Short mmCIF file of C-alpha atoms in Angstrom, two decimals:
data_model
loop_
_atom_site.label_atom_id
_atom_site.label_comp_id
_atom_site.label_asym_id
_atom_site.label_seq_id
_atom_site.Cartn_x
_atom_site.Cartn_y
_atom_site.Cartn_z
CA MET I 1 -20.77 -4.22 2.21
CA ILE I 2 -17.20 -3.20 1.47
CA ILE I 3 -15.16 -1.54 4.20
CA VAL I 4 -11.78 -0.12 3.19
CA ILE I 5 -9.17 0.49 5.88
CA VAL I 6 -6.38 2.90 4.95
CA GLY I 7 -3.69 4.79 6.76
CA PRO I 8 0.08 5.13 6.92
CA THR I 9 2.44 2.25 7.50
CA GLY I 10 2.49 0.99 11.09
CA VAL I 11 -0.67 2.74 12.27
CA GLY I 12 -2.68 -0.40 13.14
CA LYS I 13 -4.69 -1.29 10.03
CA THR I 14 -4.10 -5.04 10.26
CA LYS I 15 -5.36 -5.42 13.83
CA LEU I 16 -8.46 -3.32 13.12
CA SER I 17 -9.24 -5.33 9.98
CA VAL I 18 -9.28 -8.64 11.85
CA GLU I 19 -11.43 -7.35 14.69
CA LEU I 20 -13.94 -5.76 12.31
CA ALA I 21 -14.05 -8.88 10.14
CA LYS I 22 -15.11 -10.95 13.14
CA LYS I 23 -17.85 -8.48 14.01
CA LEU I 24 -19.08 -7.95 10.43
CA ASN I 25 -18.96 -11.51 9.05
CA ALA I 26 -16.34 -10.37 6.57
CA GLU I 27 -13.33 -11.71 4.72
CA ILE I 28 -10.17 -9.66 4.22
CA ILE I 29 -8.50 -8.74 0.93
CA ASN I 30 -4.93 -7.47 0.94
CA ALA I 31 -4.28 -4.05 -0.62
CA ASP I 32 -0.54 -3.86 0.00
CA SER I 33 1.60 -4.20 -3.11
CA THR I 34 4.43 -6.00 -1.27
CA GLN I 35 2.36 -8.48 0.70
CA VAL I 36 1.20 -10.27 -2.44
CA TYR I 37 4.68 -11.81 -2.56
CA LYS I 38 5.75 -15.00 -0.83
CA HIS I 39 8.73 -14.93 1.56
CA LEU I 40 8.56 -11.17 2.14
CA ASN I 41 7.22 -11.46 5.66
CA ILE I 42 9.17 -9.51 8.27
CA GLY I 43 10.01 -6.52 6.09
CA THR I 44 6.40 -6.10 4.96
CA ALA I 45 4.95 -6.65 8.47
CA LYS I 46 2.76 -9.34 6.92
CA ILE I 47 0.06 -10.78 9.17
CA LYS I 48 1.02 -14.07 10.83
CA GLU I 49 -1.24 -17.10 10.65
CA ASP I 50 -2.20 -17.01 14.33
CA GLU I 51 -3.06 -13.29 14.05
CA LYS I 52 -5.74 -14.03 11.43
CA GLU I 53 -7.92 -15.58 14.15
CA GLY I 54 -9.70 -17.79 11.65
CA VAL I 55 -10.70 -14.92 9.35
CA PRO I 56 -10.14 -15.79 5.64
CA HIS I 57 -7.44 -13.61 4.06
CA HIS I 58 -7.01 -13.19 0.30
CA LEU I 59 -4.28 -11.98 -2.10
CA PHE I 60 -1.48 -12.59 0.39
CA ASP I 61 1.47 -14.76 -0.71
CA ILE I 62 0.16 -15.32 -4.22
CA LYS I 63 3.30 -14.49 -6.21
CA GLU I 64 6.97 -15.44 -6.17
CA VAL I 65 9.45 -12.63 -5.58
CA ASP I 66 10.69 -12.87 -9.16
CA ASP I 67 7.19 -12.53 -10.61
CA PHE I 68 6.06 -9.32 -12.26
CA TYR I 69 2.75 -8.33 -10.68
CA THR I 70 1.13 -5.12 -11.87
CA VAL I 71 -1.74 -2.88 -10.88
CA PHE I 72 -3.65 -4.36 -13.83
CA ASP I 73 -3.20 -7.83 -12.30
CA TYR I 74 -4.30 -6.61 -8.90
CA GLN I 75 -7.39 -4.89 -10.29
CA ARG I 76 -8.48 -8.13 -11.96
CA ASP I 77 -7.70 -10.33 -8.95
CA CYS I 78 -9.26 -8.05 -6.35
CA ARG I 79 -12.51 -7.59 -8.24
CA SER I 80 -12.71 -11.35 -8.71
CA LYS I 81 -12.24 -11.90 -4.97
CA ILE I 82 -14.89 -9.29 -4.12
CA GLU I 83 -17.47 -11.09 -6.25
CA GLU I 84 -16.41 -14.48 -4.84
CA ILE I 85 -16.81 -13.27 -1.24
CA PHE I 86 -20.15 -11.63 -1.99
CA SER I 87 -21.34 -14.91 -3.50
CA ARG I 88 -20.81 -16.52 -0.10
CA GLY I 89 -23.00 -13.89 1.55
CA LYS I 90 -20.03 -12.32 3.29
CA ASN I 91 -18.87 -8.73 3.63
CA VAL I 92 -15.50 -7.52 2.35
CA ILE I 93 -12.75 -5.67 4.17
CA LEU I 94 -10.05 -4.25 1.92
CA VAL I 95 -6.97 -3.31 3.93
CA GLY I 96 -3.57 -1.95 2.99
CA GLY I 97 -1.48 1.08 2.29
CA THR I 98 -1.18 0.98 -1.50
CA GLY I 99 -3.61 3.67 -2.53
CA LEU I 100 -3.39 3.04 -6.26
CA TYR I 101 -4.35 -0.62 -5.77
CA ILE I 102 -7.43 0.41 -3.82
CA LYS I 103 -8.45 3.01 -6.37
CA ALA I 104 -7.86 0.64 -9.28
CA ALA I 105 -10.02 -2.04 -7.69
CA LEU I 106 -12.97 0.11 -6.66
CA TYR I 107 -13.16 2.79 -9.35
CA ASP I 108 -13.60 2.68 -13.10
CA TYR I 109 -9.91 2.72 -13.96
CA LYS I 110 -8.97 1.44 -17.39
CA PHE I 111 -5.56 -0.24 -17.60
CA GLN I 112 -3.75 -2.04 -20.34
CA GLU I 113 -2.36 -5.45 -19.42
CA GLY I 114 1.13 -5.00 -18.05
CA THR I 115 0.38 -1.56 -16.59
CA THR I 116 2.85 -0.50 -13.92
CA TYR I 117 3.00 2.57 -11.70
CA HIS I 118 6.19 4.37 -10.75
CA GLU I 119 6.90 7.07 -8.18
CA TYR I 120 10.04 8.05 -10.16
CA GLU I 121 11.82 8.76 -6.88
CA GLU I 122 15.19 8.68 -8.63
CA LEU I 123 14.16 11.47 -11.05
CA THR I 124 14.04 15.22 -10.51
CA ASN I 125 10.93 17.15 -11.56
CA GLN I 126 12.82 18.46 -14.59
CA ALA I 127 13.86 14.94 -15.59
CA ILE I 128 10.23 13.78 -15.38
CA LEU I 129 9.12 16.75 -17.47
CA ASP I 130 11.82 16.00 -20.06
CA LYS I 131 10.59 12.39 -20.33
CA ILE I 132 7.01 13.64 -20.81
CA LYS I 133 8.15 15.88 -23.64
CA THR I 134 9.46 12.85 -25.52
CA TYR I 135 5.78 11.87 -25.81
CA GLN I 136 3.97 15.20 -26.01
CA GLU I 137 4.04 18.83 -24.94
CA THR I 138 2.44 19.76 -21.61
CA ASP I 139 1.58 22.94 -19.74
CA ILE I 140 2.04 21.31 -16.32
CA HIS I 141 4.45 23.40 -14.25
CA VAL I 142 7.78 21.80 -13.41
CA ASN I 143 7.09 22.22 -9.68
CA ASN I 144 3.84 20.22 -9.81
CA ARG I 145 5.48 16.87 -9.22
CA LYS I 146 2.23 15.03 -8.46
CA ARG I 147 0.67 15.87 -11.84
CA LEU I 148 3.93 15.22 -13.68
CA ILE I 149 4.19 11.73 -12.17
CA ARG I 150 0.59 10.99 -12.99
CA LEU I 151 0.93 12.09 -16.61
CA LEU I 152 4.19 10.23 -17.21
CA ASN I 153 2.67 7.03 -15.84
CA LYS I 154 -0.29 7.42 -18.18
CA LEU I 155 1.96 8.00 -21.16
CA GLU I 156 4.33 5.14 -20.41
CA ASN I 157 1.45 2.75 -19.80
CA LYS I 158 -0.47 3.92 -22.88
CA GLU I 159 -3.34 4.31 -20.45
CA GLU I 160 -6.74 5.30 -21.78
CA ILE I 161 -7.51 8.85 -20.73
CA THR I 162 -11.04 8.90 -19.36
CA ASN I 163 -13.12 10.93 -16.96
CA ASN I 164 -14.29 7.85 -15.07
CA LYS I 165 -11.59 7.61 -12.42
CA ASP I 166 -13.86 8.94 -9.71
CA LYS I 167 -16.73 6.70 -10.78
CA ALA I 168 -17.12 4.08 -8.07
CA LEU I 169 -18.06 0.56 -9.13
CA TYR I 170 -19.19 -0.52 -5.65
CA ASP I 171 -20.74 0.94 -2.53
CA PHE I 172 -18.05 1.20 0.10
CA LYS I 173 -16.96 3.12 3.17
CA ILE I 174 -13.36 4.17 3.71
CA ILE I 175 -12.01 4.13 7.26
CA GLY I 176 -8.71 5.90 7.92
CA LEU I 177 -6.50 5.41 10.95
CA THR I 178 -4.29 8.26 12.04
CA THR I 179 -2.22 9.50 14.96
CA ASP I 180 0.09 12.37 15.80
CA ARG I 181 3.12 12.58 13.54
CA GLU I 182 5.51 12.27 16.48
CA LYS I 183 3.73 9.14 17.69
CA LEU I 184 3.62 7.61 14.20
CA TYR I 185 7.32 8.21 13.61
CA ASP I 186 8.12 6.66 16.98
CA ILE I 187 6.07 3.58 16.00
CA ILE I 188 7.82 3.38 12.63
CA ASN I 189 11.28 3.68 14.19
CA LYS I 190 10.60 1.06 16.85
CA ARG I 191 9.05 -1.29 14.31
CA ALA I 192 12.20 -1.17 12.19
CA ASP I 193 14.29 -2.08 15.22
CA ILE I 194 11.93 -4.97 16.01
CA MET I 195 12.13 -6.22 12.41
CA ILE I 196 15.93 -6.30 12.63
CA LYS I 197 15.78 -8.04 16.01
CA HIS I 198 13.31 -10.64 14.74
CA GLY I 199 15.39 -11.65 11.74
CA LEU I 200 14.93 -9.20 8.88
CA LYS I 201 18.62 -9.48 7.92
CA GLU I 202 18.31 -13.26 7.81
CA GLU I 203 15.10 -13.06 5.75
CA VAL I 204 16.71 -10.78 3.19
CA THR I 205 19.95 -12.77 3.15
CA GLY I 206 17.96 -15.88 2.29
CA LEU I 207 16.56 -14.03 -0.72
CA LYS I 208 19.82 -12.32 -1.68
CA SER I 209 20.15 -14.21 -4.97
CA HIS I 210 16.84 -12.73 -6.16
CA PHE I 211 17.90 -9.07 -6.05
CA ALA I 212 19.03 -9.12 -9.67
CA THR I 213 15.67 -10.42 -10.95
CA SER I 214 13.09 -9.22 -8.41
CA LYS I 215 11.66 -5.77 -8.97
CA VAL I 216 9.88 -5.80 -5.63
CA MET I 217 13.11 -6.49 -3.74
CA GLN I 218 14.86 -3.70 -5.62
CA THR I 219 12.14 -1.19 -4.70
CA ALA I 220 10.38 -2.28 -1.49
CA ILE I 221 11.24 -0.58 1.79
CA GLY I 222 12.85 -3.07 4.14
CA TYR I 223 14.59 -4.88 1.29
CA LYS I 224 16.16 -2.38 -1.10
CA GLU I 225 18.17 -0.85 1.75
CA PHE I 226 20.14 -4.08 2.07
CA ILE I 227 21.69 -3.75 -1.39
CA ASP I 228 24.37 -1.40 -0.03
CA TYR I 229 24.83 -3.68 2.98
CA PHE I 230 25.58 -6.69 0.81
CA ASN I 231 27.91 -4.57 -1.31
CA GLY I 232 29.85 -3.63 1.82
CA ASN I 233 28.88 0.05 1.66
CA LYS I 234 26.68 0.21 4.78
CA THR I 235 26.56 -1.32 8.23
CA LEU I 236 23.45 -3.02 9.58
CA ASP I 237 22.82 -0.01 11.84
CA GLU I 238 22.95 2.27 8.81
CA VAL I 239 20.50 -0.01 6.99
CA ALA I 240 18.11 0.21 9.94
CA GLU I 241 18.31 4.01 9.91
CA GLU I 242 17.69 4.05 6.16
CA ILE I 243 14.61 1.84 6.59
CA LYS I 244 13.28 4.20 9.27
CA LYS I 245 13.85 7.27 7.09
CA ASN I 246 12.28 5.72 4.00
CA SER I 247 9.31 4.46 6.01
CA ARG I 248 8.68 7.90 7.48
CA HIS I 249 8.79 9.47 4.02
CA TYR I 250 6.46 6.78 2.70
CA ALA I 251 3.98 7.47 5.49
CA LYS I 252 3.89 11.14 4.49
CA ARG I 253 3.18 10.20 0.87
CA GLN I 254 0.44 7.82 1.98
CA TYR I 255 -1.30 10.54 3.97
CA THR I 256 -1.13 12.87 0.97
CA PHE I 257 -2.60 10.27 -1.38
CA PHE I 258 -5.43 9.19 0.92
CA LYS I 259 -6.43 12.74 1.80
CA HIS I 260 -6.52 13.89 -1.82
CA GLN I 261 -7.83 10.79 -3.58
CA PHE I 262 -10.48 9.42 -1.22
CA SER I 263 -13.34 10.53 0.99
CA VAL I 264 -12.09 9.09 4.27
CA GLN I 265 -13.63 8.97 7.75
CA TRP I 266 -10.54 9.41 9.92
CA TYR I 267 -10.12 7.96 13.41
CA LYS I 268 -7.31 8.82 15.79
CA VAL I 269 -6.01 5.56 17.22
CA ASP I 270 -6.16 5.01 20.98
CA TYR I 271 -2.97 3.04 21.52
CA ASP I 272 -3.54 2.84 25.27
CA CYS I 273 -6.75 0.90 24.62
CA PHE I 274 -7.07 -0.17 20.98
CA GLU I 275 -10.45 -1.70 21.85
CA ASN I 276 -11.80 1.85 22.07
CA THR I 277 -10.81 2.50 18.45
CA ILE I 278 -12.34 -0.79 17.33
CA ASN I 279 -15.61 -0.02 19.10
CA GLU I 280 -15.75 3.55 17.77
CA VAL I 281 -15.29 2.42 14.17
CA TYR I 282 -17.70 -0.50 14.53
CA TYR I 283 -20.37 1.72 16.10
CA ASP I 284 -20.17 4.21 13.21
CA ILE I 285 -20.32 1.45 10.59
CA SER I 286 -23.27 -0.25 12.29
CA ASN I 287 -25.22 2.97 12.57
CA ASN I 288 -24.60 4.17 9.03
CA GLU I 289 -25.56 1.09 7.01
#
């Protein structure tokens, strides 16, 4: 059995994954593109050792921050871990917010080695369209940013164009955690404040020398915002506000991806008694095997 837990940043995926793993005799595989890196702990909200409660966790802390780790690499590593866990007679829980990683691992995606995926956040729609036209003509409208991004990634990666991307390679169930937007944004904002309080500045400062060579530090929320701080262009309070804003925007993009790319069973989280959410999800899984 493979259970996939998705949802926006901060919603409670990690806690649910551990509790379900204990109930389902499962091991957990990371599906967050930043948590594969060592030393990026506070800013990625990476699970702490005592929070794992003895449950084996895989594909966390496997790369150095200067390493170049692609979706091709993740696809290979995740599928290998799935087979390894199955060979032990265990179930698999795949948890994280990087939708492309999940899709690449579970569906018949074909990547070339070295494949990367970009959101092209720094580019306007017209700029993306202009880059596409350096490869080929397209009838995609300039306002359809989602399709433009997808096509440009395919072209830049020399990705094989197939019709197999919705062909699942495994049987799996996708669980989604959700909450009201106001509640989620409040969680995101408070979490950023807690990260700062618990030493995010010190964590990033200790890695400051890697900014020039680490793609993940240049692009990951919780790290990239400090570039202006170190350059003397922003205060720590301004960095915190930037992290909150970028995290809220990321959560919106995550919802969009999960809702359009996957068939998800959504559960509204009971934050007053998280045990209720755990039991609801576990009951549905147990009665639908």
